[in-house]
Amino acid sequence: MTKHLLLIAGLLILRGDVAFCQSGSDLAIVPNVVPTDKLPEFEVADIQVSKEAVNGPRAQFLPGGRVNFTALPMKFMILAAWGFENDEGRVAGGPSWMASEKFDIVAKAGHDSKIADLRLMLRALLIKRFGLESHMEDKVLPVYGLVKGKGDLKIKESAKEAPLECHRGNEDSMITVSCQNITLDELANGLRGMAPAYIDKPVVNLTELTGPYDLKFGWTPRGLLMGTGGGRGGDGAPAEGGAINVSEPTAGGMSVFDAVYKNLGLKLESMKHAIPIVVVDKVNRTPTEN
């Protein structure tokens, strides 16, 4: 029996101590550069210097356009405003207190606001209330490159224009993700949230394929994986040169790297590649009053 759920990016970890929860099938990529006067804003927002957090730091984008950040440092909030919260290395510059001074934010936007909209609203809030000034730079960092496999692609071009829709499920003890009208940029953007136990670096789409596509793939949770054959490097990624065993997986299961190759005809290759990072030029330690 297949149980389908709305795709949940799940538990994303920054330095092992911040749980970032995201619900809904929102894999939209947030623009890196938006003029300040074009940024959407929250209807209401309250910022407080954080007191001791009972349940630890937490960042939530909730249904109905609600945002609840508890005991989070400025650095994390900047990462979240650009959609980089999994990748601590995507923010550079700024004062040292950005990693230690913690704040609480409770904000509300329109009921139909998407997560990408809420990120831009958070960016506007940081600019207006903390005087954040920043710019983007490209930096060469370790990544997984999403590239074409050696065989045929196993993704289908979407038959009609429609909103992106993804479902997450479980089939035979495997996690499955099925998407319609998804671009490979959006897939790369979402892969780390889909399989954080496997994917520990940013994913960059290098296929030059535009899409959108319909696709489905499934993998064994890492805790249940007991070995699926050779061809992967020490980090569980496909070894250089793409030597992957694409035969049926053994009783040990299938890693997400094998699933991307076997089910989609794509590969995740460990490499270094230039990706955009946020460079903080200025930010105030004390926000303006609510």
mmCIF file of C-alpha atoms in Angstrom:
data_model
loop_
_atom_site.group_PDB
_atom_site.id
_atom_site.type_symbol
_atom_site.label_atom_id
_atom_site.label_comp_id
_atom_site.label_asym_id
_atom_site.label_seq_id
_atom_site.Cartn_x
_atom_site.Cartn_y
_atom_site.Cartn_z
ATOM 1 C CA MET A 1 0.000 0.000 0.000
ATOM 2 C CA THR A 2 1.339 3.417 -0.950
ATOM 3 C CA LYS A 3 0.866 6.289 1.427
ATOM 4 C CA HIS A 4 1.227 9.719 -0.194
ATOM 5 C CA LEU A 5 2.007 12.856 1.746
ATOM 6 C CA LEU A 6 2.640 16.408 0.667
ATOM 7 C CA LEU A 7 6.348 16.776 0.080
ATOM 8 C CA ILE A 8 7.984 17.938 3.305
ATOM 9 C CA ALA A 9 11.528 19.244 3.174
ATOM 10 C CA GLY A 10 11.802 17.781 6.649
ATOM 11 C CA LEU A 11 14.386 18.410 9.309
ATOM 12 C CA LEU A 12 17.219 20.554 8.043
ATOM 13 C CA ILE A 13 20.197 21.086 10.315
ATOM 14 C CA LEU A 14 22.642 23.978 10.614
ATOM 15 C CA ARG A 15 25.650 23.138 12.801
ATOM 16 C CA GLY A 16 23.598 20.301 14.275
ATOM 17 C CA ASP A 17 21.600 22.505 16.622
ATOM 18 C CA VAL A 18 18.823 24.250 14.684
ATOM 19 C CA ALA A 19 15.745 22.457 13.412
ATOM 20 C CA PHE A 20 14.273 24.104 10.341
ATOM 21 C CA CYS A 21 10.798 22.814 9.444
ATOM 22 C CA GLN A 22 9.161 23.492 6.098
ATOM 23 C CA SER A 23 5.795 22.222 4.939
ATOM 24 C CA GLY A 24 4.136 22.174 1.539
ATOM 25 C CA SER A 25 5.381 21.370 -1.931
ATOM 26 C CA ASP A 26 7.269 24.631 -2.344
ATOM 27 C CA LEU A 27 10.592 24.031 -4.091
ATOM 28 C CA ALA A 28 10.642 27.420 -5.787
ATOM 29 C CA ILE A 29 14.054 29.015 -6.048
ATOM 30 C CA VAL A 30 14.320 32.401 -4.344
ATOM 31 C CA PRO A 31 15.927 35.141 -6.489
ATOM 32 C CA ASN A 32 19.345 36.091 -5.145
ATOM 33 C CA VAL A 33 18.944 39.769 -6.011
ATOM 34 C CA VAL A 34 15.691 41.726 -5.660
ATOM 35 C CA PRO A 35 15.575 45.547 -5.362
ATOM 36 C CA THR A 36 14.600 46.544 -1.844
ATOM 37 C CA ASP A 37 11.567 48.488 -3.054
ATOM 38 C CA LYS A 38 10.322 45.368 -4.871
ATOM 39 C CA LEU A 39 10.504 43.042 -1.880
ATOM 40 C CA PRO A 40 7.157 41.936 -0.392
ATOM 41 C CA GLU A 41 6.623 42.652 3.302
ATOM 42 C CA PHE A 42 4.904 40.993 6.254
ATOM 43 C CA GLU A 43 1.583 42.422 7.368
ATOM 44 C CA VAL A 44 2.829 42.420 10.979
ATOM 45 C CA ALA A 45 6.146 41.388 12.534
ATOM 46 C CA ASP A 46 7.484 41.323 16.081
ATOM 47 C CA ILE A 47 11.218 41.055 16.845
ATOM 48 C CA GLN A 48 12.620 40.440 20.308
ATOM 49 C CA VAL A 49 16.075 39.704 21.645
ATOM 50 C CA SER A 50 15.798 36.043 22.533
ATOM 51 C CA LYS A 51 15.508 34.758 26.082
ATOM 52 C CA GLU A 52 16.443 31.218 27.029
ATOM 53 C CA ALA A 53 14.650 28.852 24.631
ATOM 54 C CA VAL A 54 12.838 26.022 26.405
ATOM 55 C CA ASN A 55 12.686 23.737 23.364
ATOM 56 C CA GLY A 56 15.836 24.935 21.639
ATOM 57 C CA PRO A 57 16.264 27.051 18.500
ATOM 58 C CA ARG A 58 13.517 26.641 15.911
ATOM 59 C CA ALA A 59 12.643 28.155 12.537
ATOM 60 C CA GLN A 60 9.235 27.523 11.032
ATOM 61 C CA PHE A 61 7.457 28.670 7.899
ATOM 62 C CA LEU A 62 3.890 27.657 8.748
ATOM 63 C CA PRO A 63 0.626 27.362 6.779
ATOM 64 C CA GLY A 64 -1.385 30.524 6.440
ATOM 65 C CA GLY A 65 1.600 32.814 5.926
ATOM 66 C CA ARG A 66 2.956 32.547 9.454
ATOM 67 C CA VAL A 67 6.629 32.656 10.412
ATOM 68 C CA ASN A 68 7.960 31.676 13.828
ATOM 69 C CA PHE A 69 11.703 31.901 14.527
ATOM 70 C CA THR A 70 12.870 31.216 18.082
ATOM 71 C CA ALA A 71 16.366 31.763 19.529
ATOM 72 C CA LEU A 72 18.072 32.085 16.161
ATOM 73 C CA PRO A 73 21.266 33.983 15.347
ATOM 74 C CA MET A 74 21.373 36.627 12.644
ATOM 75 C CA LYS A 75 23.539 34.422 10.438
ATOM 76 C CA PHE A 76 20.844 31.748 10.268
ATOM 77 C CA MET A 77 18.142 34.291 9.512
ATOM 78 C CA ILE A 78 20.172 35.632 6.593
ATOM 79 C CA LEU A 79 20.684 32.093 5.301
ATOM 80 C CA ALA A 80 16.939 31.418 5.523
ATOM 81 C CA ALA A 81 16.100 34.672 3.729
ATOM 82 C CA TRP A 82 18.063 33.452 0.704
ATOM 83 C CA GLY A 83 17.030 29.787 0.988
ATOM 84 C CA PHE A 84 20.514 28.678 2.051
ATOM 85 C CA GLU A 85 19.792 27.494 5.608
ATOM 86 C CA ASN A 86 21.408 24.098 5.004
ATOM 87 C CA ASP A 87 24.688 25.648 3.927
ATOM 88 C CA GLU A 88 26.458 27.663 6.593
ATOM 89 C CA GLY A 89 29.208 28.559 4.136
ATOM 90 C CA ARG A 90 26.774 30.549 1.980
ATOM 91 C CA VAL A 91 27.114 33.648 4.214
ATOM 92 C CA ALA A 92 30.381 35.548 4.597
ATOM 93 C CA GLY A 93 31.479 38.832 6.165
ATOM 94 C CA GLY A 94 29.656 40.753 8.854
ATOM 95 C CA PRO A 95 30.443 41.134 12.580
ATOM 96 C CA SER A 96 31.216 38.145 14.819
ATOM 97 C CA TRP A 97 28.042 38.627 16.909
ATOM 98 C CA MET A 98 25.950 37.412 13.931
ATOM 99 C CA ALA A 99 26.710 33.835 15.037
ATOM 100 C CA SER A 100 25.949 34.347 18.745
ATOM 101 C CA GLU A 101 23.326 37.076 19.314
ATOM 102 C CA LYS A 102 19.900 35.406 19.083
ATOM 103 C CA PHE A 103 16.479 36.784 18.224
ATOM 104 C CA ASP A 104 12.825 35.731 18.150
ATOM 105 C CA ILE A 105 10.636 36.691 15.195
ATOM 106 C CA VAL A 106 6.889 36.196 14.915
ATOM 107 C CA ALA A 107 5.429 37.469 11.648
ATOM 108 C CA LYS A 108 2.260 37.158 9.591
ATOM 109 C CA ALA A 109 1.654 37.528 5.858
ATOM 110 C CA GLY A 110 -1.259 36.877 3.525
ATOM 111 C CA HIS A 111 -2.931 33.498 3.958
ATOM 112 C CA ASP A 112 -1.927 32.301 0.484
ATOM 113 C CA SER A 113 1.756 33.325 0.759
ATOM 114 C CA LYS A 114 4.217 30.737 -0.523
ATOM 115 C CA ILE A 115 7.435 29.853 1.274
ATOM 116 C CA ALA A 116 9.468 31.650 -1.406
ATOM 117 C CA ASP A 117 7.413 34.797 -0.688
ATOM 118 C CA LEU A 118 7.998 34.449 3.051
ATOM 119 C CA ARG A 119 11.739 34.217 2.487
ATOM 120 C CA LEU A 120 11.683 37.491 0.548
ATOM 121 C CA MET A 121 9.572 39.073 3.305
ATOM 122 C CA LEU A 122 12.151 37.933 5.849
ATOM 123 C CA ARG A 123 14.843 39.532 3.686
ATOM 124 C CA ALA A 124 12.873 42.805 3.644
ATOM 125 C CA LEU A 125 12.471 42.608 7.430
ATOM 126 C CA LEU A 126 16.223 42.195 7.975
ATOM 127 C CA ILE A 127 16.934 45.118 5.666
ATOM 128 C CA LYS A 128 14.402 47.490 7.244
ATOM 129 C CA ARG A 129 14.665 46.504 10.912
ATOM 130 C CA PHE A 130 18.353 45.574 11.159
ATOM 131 C CA GLY A 131 19.758 47.766 8.395
ATOM 132 C CA LEU A 132 21.160 44.746 6.572
ATOM 133 C CA GLU A 133 23.344 45.655 3.598
ATOM 134 C CA SER A 134 24.754 42.841 1.485
ATOM 135 C CA HIS A 135 25.874 41.786 -1.969
ATOM 136 C CA MET A 136 26.281 38.516 -3.842
ATOM 137 C CA GLU A 137 29.588 36.930 -4.829
ATOM 138 C CA ASP A 138 30.448 33.641 -6.500
ATOM 139 C CA LYS A 139 32.675 31.336 -4.447
ATOM 140 C CA VAL A 140 34.089 27.925 -5.338
ATOM 141 C CA LEU A 141 32.770 25.429 -2.770
ATOM 142 C CA PRO A 142 32.302 21.645 -2.506
ATOM 143 C CA VAL A 143 29.004 20.681 -4.154
ATOM 144 C CA TYR A 144 27.213 17.816 -5.830
ATOM 145 C CA GLY A 145 26.820 18.460 -9.525
ATOM 146 C CA LEU A 146 23.577 17.095 -11.016
ATOM 147 C CA VAL A 147 24.631 15.852 -14.469
ATOM 148 C CA LYS A 148 23.352 13.551 -17.204
ATOM 149 C CA GLY A 149 24.067 9.847 -16.793
ATOM 150 C CA LYS A 150 25.646 7.741 -19.532
ATOM 151 C CA GLY A 151 22.384 6.035 -20.510
ATOM 152 C CA ASP A 152 18.966 7.326 -21.497
ATOM 153 C CA LEU A 153 17.165 9.902 -19.392
ATOM 154 C CA LYS A 154 14.311 8.404 -17.386
ATOM 155 C CA ILE A 155 12.410 11.623 -16.865
ATOM 156 C CA LYS A 156 9.545 12.753 -19.109
ATOM 157 C CA GLU A 157 8.860 16.217 -20.382
ATOM 158 C CA SER A 158 5.637 17.459 -18.801
ATOM 159 C CA ALA A 159 2.684 17.189 -21.181
ATOM 160 C CA LYS A 160 0.982 20.417 -20.136
ATOM 161 C CA GLU A 161 1.672 23.611 -18.266
ATOM 162 C CA ALA A 162 0.674 23.342 -14.623
ATOM 163 C CA PRO A 163 1.983 24.325 -11.198
ATOM 164 C CA LEU A 164 4.786 22.256 -9.704
ATOM 165 C CA GLU A 165 3.363 19.415 -7.634
ATOM 166 C CA CYS A 166 5.320 16.864 -5.608
ATOM 167 C CA HIS A 167 4.288 14.026 -3.334
ATOM 168 C CA ARG A 168 6.363 12.100 -0.870
ATOM 169 C CA GLY A 169 5.474 8.526 0.047
ATOM 170 C CA ASN A 170 6.682 5.164 1.270
ATOM 171 C CA GLU A 171 6.761 2.025 -0.850
ATOM 172 C CA ASP A 172 8.312 -1.234 0.342
ATOM 173 C CA SER A 173 10.314 0.542 3.073
ATOM 174 C CA MET A 174 11.649 3.075 0.563
ATOM 175 C CA ILE A 175 11.120 6.828 0.537
ATOM 176 C CA THR A 176 9.607 7.907 -2.778
ATOM 177 C CA VAL A 177 9.223 11.333 -4.352
ATOM 178 C CA SER A 178 6.986 11.873 -7.375
ATOM 179 C CA CYS A 179 6.906 15.288 -9.079
ATOM 180 C CA GLN A 180 5.073 16.817 -12.015
ATOM 181 C CA ASN A 181 6.153 19.989 -13.801
ATOM 182 C CA ILE A 182 9.455 20.289 -11.982
ATOM 183 C CA THR A 183 12.574 21.829 -13.495
ATOM 184 C CA LEU A 184 15.959 20.303 -12.743
ATOM 185 C CA ASP A 185 16.982 23.564 -11.084
ATOM 186 C CA GLU A 186 14.074 23.024 -8.679
ATOM 187 C CA LEU A 187 15.020 19.377 -8.200
ATOM 188 C CA ALA A 188 18.615 20.337 -7.397
ATOM 189 C CA ASN A 189 17.344 23.019 -5.027
ATOM 190 C CA GLY A 190 15.180 20.509 -3.157
ATOM 191 C CA LEU A 191 17.371 17.395 -3.074
ATOM 192 C CA ARG A 192 19.213 18.242 0.107
ATOM 193 C CA GLY A 193 15.952 18.780 1.965
ATOM 194 C CA MET A 194 14.539 15.539 0.555
ATOM 195 C CA ALA A 195 17.500 13.389 1.637
ATOM 196 C CA PRO A 196 19.583 15.287 4.220
ATOM 197 C CA ALA A 197 21.032 12.064 5.654
ATOM 198 C CA TYR A 198 22.797 11.485 2.320
ATOM 199 C CA ILE A 199 23.323 14.890 0.767
ATOM 200 C CA ASP A 200 25.610 17.078 2.835
ATOM 201 C CA LYS A 201 26.523 19.735 0.262
ATOM 202 C CA PRO A 202 24.661 22.089 -2.085
ATOM 203 C CA VAL A 203 23.409 20.546 -5.336
ATOM 204 C CA VAL A 204 23.933 22.421 -8.610
ATOM 205 C CA ASN A 205 22.094 21.591 -11.829
ATOM 206 C CA LEU A 206 24.717 21.187 -14.566
ATOM 207 C CA THR A 207 22.573 19.215 -17.025
ATOM 208 C CA GLU A 208 21.645 22.240 -19.192
ATOM 209 C CA LEU A 209 18.144 20.697 -19.378
ATOM 210 C CA THR A 210 15.298 23.165 -18.903
ATOM 211 C CA GLY A 211 12.130 21.062 -18.593
ATOM 212 C CA PRO A 212 9.745 21.023 -16.853
ATOM 213 C CA TYR A 213 9.624 17.276 -16.269
ATOM 214 C CA ASP A 214 7.590 14.536 -14.603
ATOM 215 C CA LEU A 215 9.692 12.139 -12.552
ATOM 216 C CA LYS A 216 9.691 9.641 -9.711
ATOM 217 C CA PHE A 217 12.510 8.115 -7.681
ATOM 218 C CA GLY A 218 12.901 6.237 -4.423
ATOM 219 C CA TRP A 219 15.642 5.346 -1.976
ATOM 220 C CA THR A 220 16.236 3.477 1.258
ATOM 221 C CA PRO A 221 16.575 5.557 4.457
ATOM 222 C CA ARG A 222 20.252 5.701 5.284
ATOM 223 C CA GLY A 223 19.746 4.074 8.653
ATOM 224 C CA LEU A 224 18.369 0.981 6.893
ATOM 225 C CA LEU A 225 20.954 0.870 4.127
ATOM 226 C CA MET A 226 23.401 -2.005 4.576
ATOM 227 C CA GLY A 227 25.260 -1.796 1.251
ATOM 228 C CA THR A 228 24.062 -1.911 -2.338
ATOM 229 C CA GLY A 229 27.143 -2.800 -4.290
ATOM 230 C CA GLY A 230 30.201 -0.878 -5.410
ATOM 231 C CA GLY A 231 30.719 2.322 -7.298
ATOM 232 C CA ARG A 232 30.368 4.945 -4.587
ATOM 233 C CA GLY A 233 32.987 7.047 -2.963
ATOM 234 C CA GLY A 234 33.653 7.200 0.756
ATOM 235 C CA ASP A 235 30.917 9.795 1.226
ATOM 236 C CA GLY A 236 28.274 7.573 -0.364
ATOM 237 C CA ALA A 237 28.266 9.564 -3.623
ATOM 238 C CA PRO A 238 28.980 8.014 -7.007
ATOM 239 C CA ALA A 239 32.708 7.505 -7.479
ATOM 240 C CA GLU A 240 34.546 9.707 -9.959
ATOM 241 C CA GLY A 241 34.123 8.451 -13.491
ATOM 242 C CA GLY A 242 30.544 7.395 -12.809
ATOM 243 C CA ALA A 243 31.280 3.702 -12.132
ATOM 244 C CA ILE A 244 27.974 2.795 -10.499
ATOM 245 C CA ASN A 245 26.407 -0.613 -10.121
ATOM 246 C CA VAL A 246 22.990 -0.028 -11.716
ATOM 247 C CA SER A 247 21.747 -3.588 -11.291
ATOM 248 C CA GLU A 248 18.814 -4.305 -9.004
ATOM 249 C CA PRO A 249 19.706 -3.341 -5.427
ATOM 250 C CA THR A 250 20.439 -6.062 -2.916
ATOM 251 C CA ALA A 251 18.485 -6.612 0.286
ATOM 252 C CA GLY A 252 20.495 -3.722 1.739
ATOM 253 C CA GLY A 253 18.477 -1.206 -0.304
ATOM 254 C CA MET A 254 19.350 1.723 -2.558
ATOM 255 C CA SER A 255 21.068 5.014 -1.713
ATOM 256 C CA VAL A 256 19.691 8.310 -3.009
ATOM 257 C CA PHE A 257 22.738 8.540 -5.305
ATOM 258 C CA ASP A 258 21.882 5.197 -6.915
ATOM 259 C CA ALA A 259 18.199 6.192 -7.074
ATOM 260 C CA VAL A 260 18.977 9.397 -9.001
ATOM 261 C CA TYR A 261 21.020 7.322 -11.470
ATOM 262 C CA LYS A 262 18.749 4.292 -11.777
ATOM 263 C CA ASN A 263 15.346 6.009 -11.628
ATOM 264 C CA LEU A 264 16.108 9.324 -13.357
ATOM 265 C CA GLY A 265 19.098 8.653 -15.602
ATOM 266 C CA LEU A 266 20.987 11.461 -13.851
ATOM 267 C CA LYS A 267 24.068 11.487 -11.619
ATOM 268 C CA LEU A 268 25.227 13.333 -8.533
ATOM 269 C CA GLU A 269 28.975 13.935 -8.788
ATOM 270 C CA SER A 270 31.062 15.328 -5.929
ATOM 271 C CA MET A 271 33.068 18.328 -7.174
ATOM 272 C CA LYS A 272 33.989 21.935 -6.540
ATOM 273 C CA HIS A 273 31.986 24.583 -8.358
ATOM 274 C CA ALA A 274 31.329 28.327 -8.111
ATOM 275 C CA ILE A 275 28.023 29.105 -6.385
ATOM 276 C CA PRO A 276 26.565 32.408 -5.139
ATOM 277 C CA ILE A 277 27.017 33.401 -1.494
ATOM 278 C CA VAL A 278 25.678 36.340 0.529
ATOM 279 C CA VAL A 279 28.384 38.758 1.683
ATOM 280 C CA VAL A 280 27.268 40.926 4.608
ATOM 281 C CA ASP A 281 28.547 44.504 4.343
ATOM 282 C CA LYS A 282 26.657 45.928 7.332
ATOM 283 C CA VAL A 283 24.046 44.860 9.874
ATOM 284 C CA ASN A 284 22.892 46.477 13.126
ATOM 285 C CA ARG A 285 22.940 44.532 16.371
ATOM 286 C CA THR A 286 19.777 46.210 17.678
ATOM 287 C CA PRO A 287 16.599 46.191 15.564
ATOM 288 C CA THR A 288 14.355 49.185 15.281
ATOM 289 C CA GLU A 289 11.333 49.027 17.594
ATOM 290 C CA ASN A 290 8.214 47.042 16.709
#
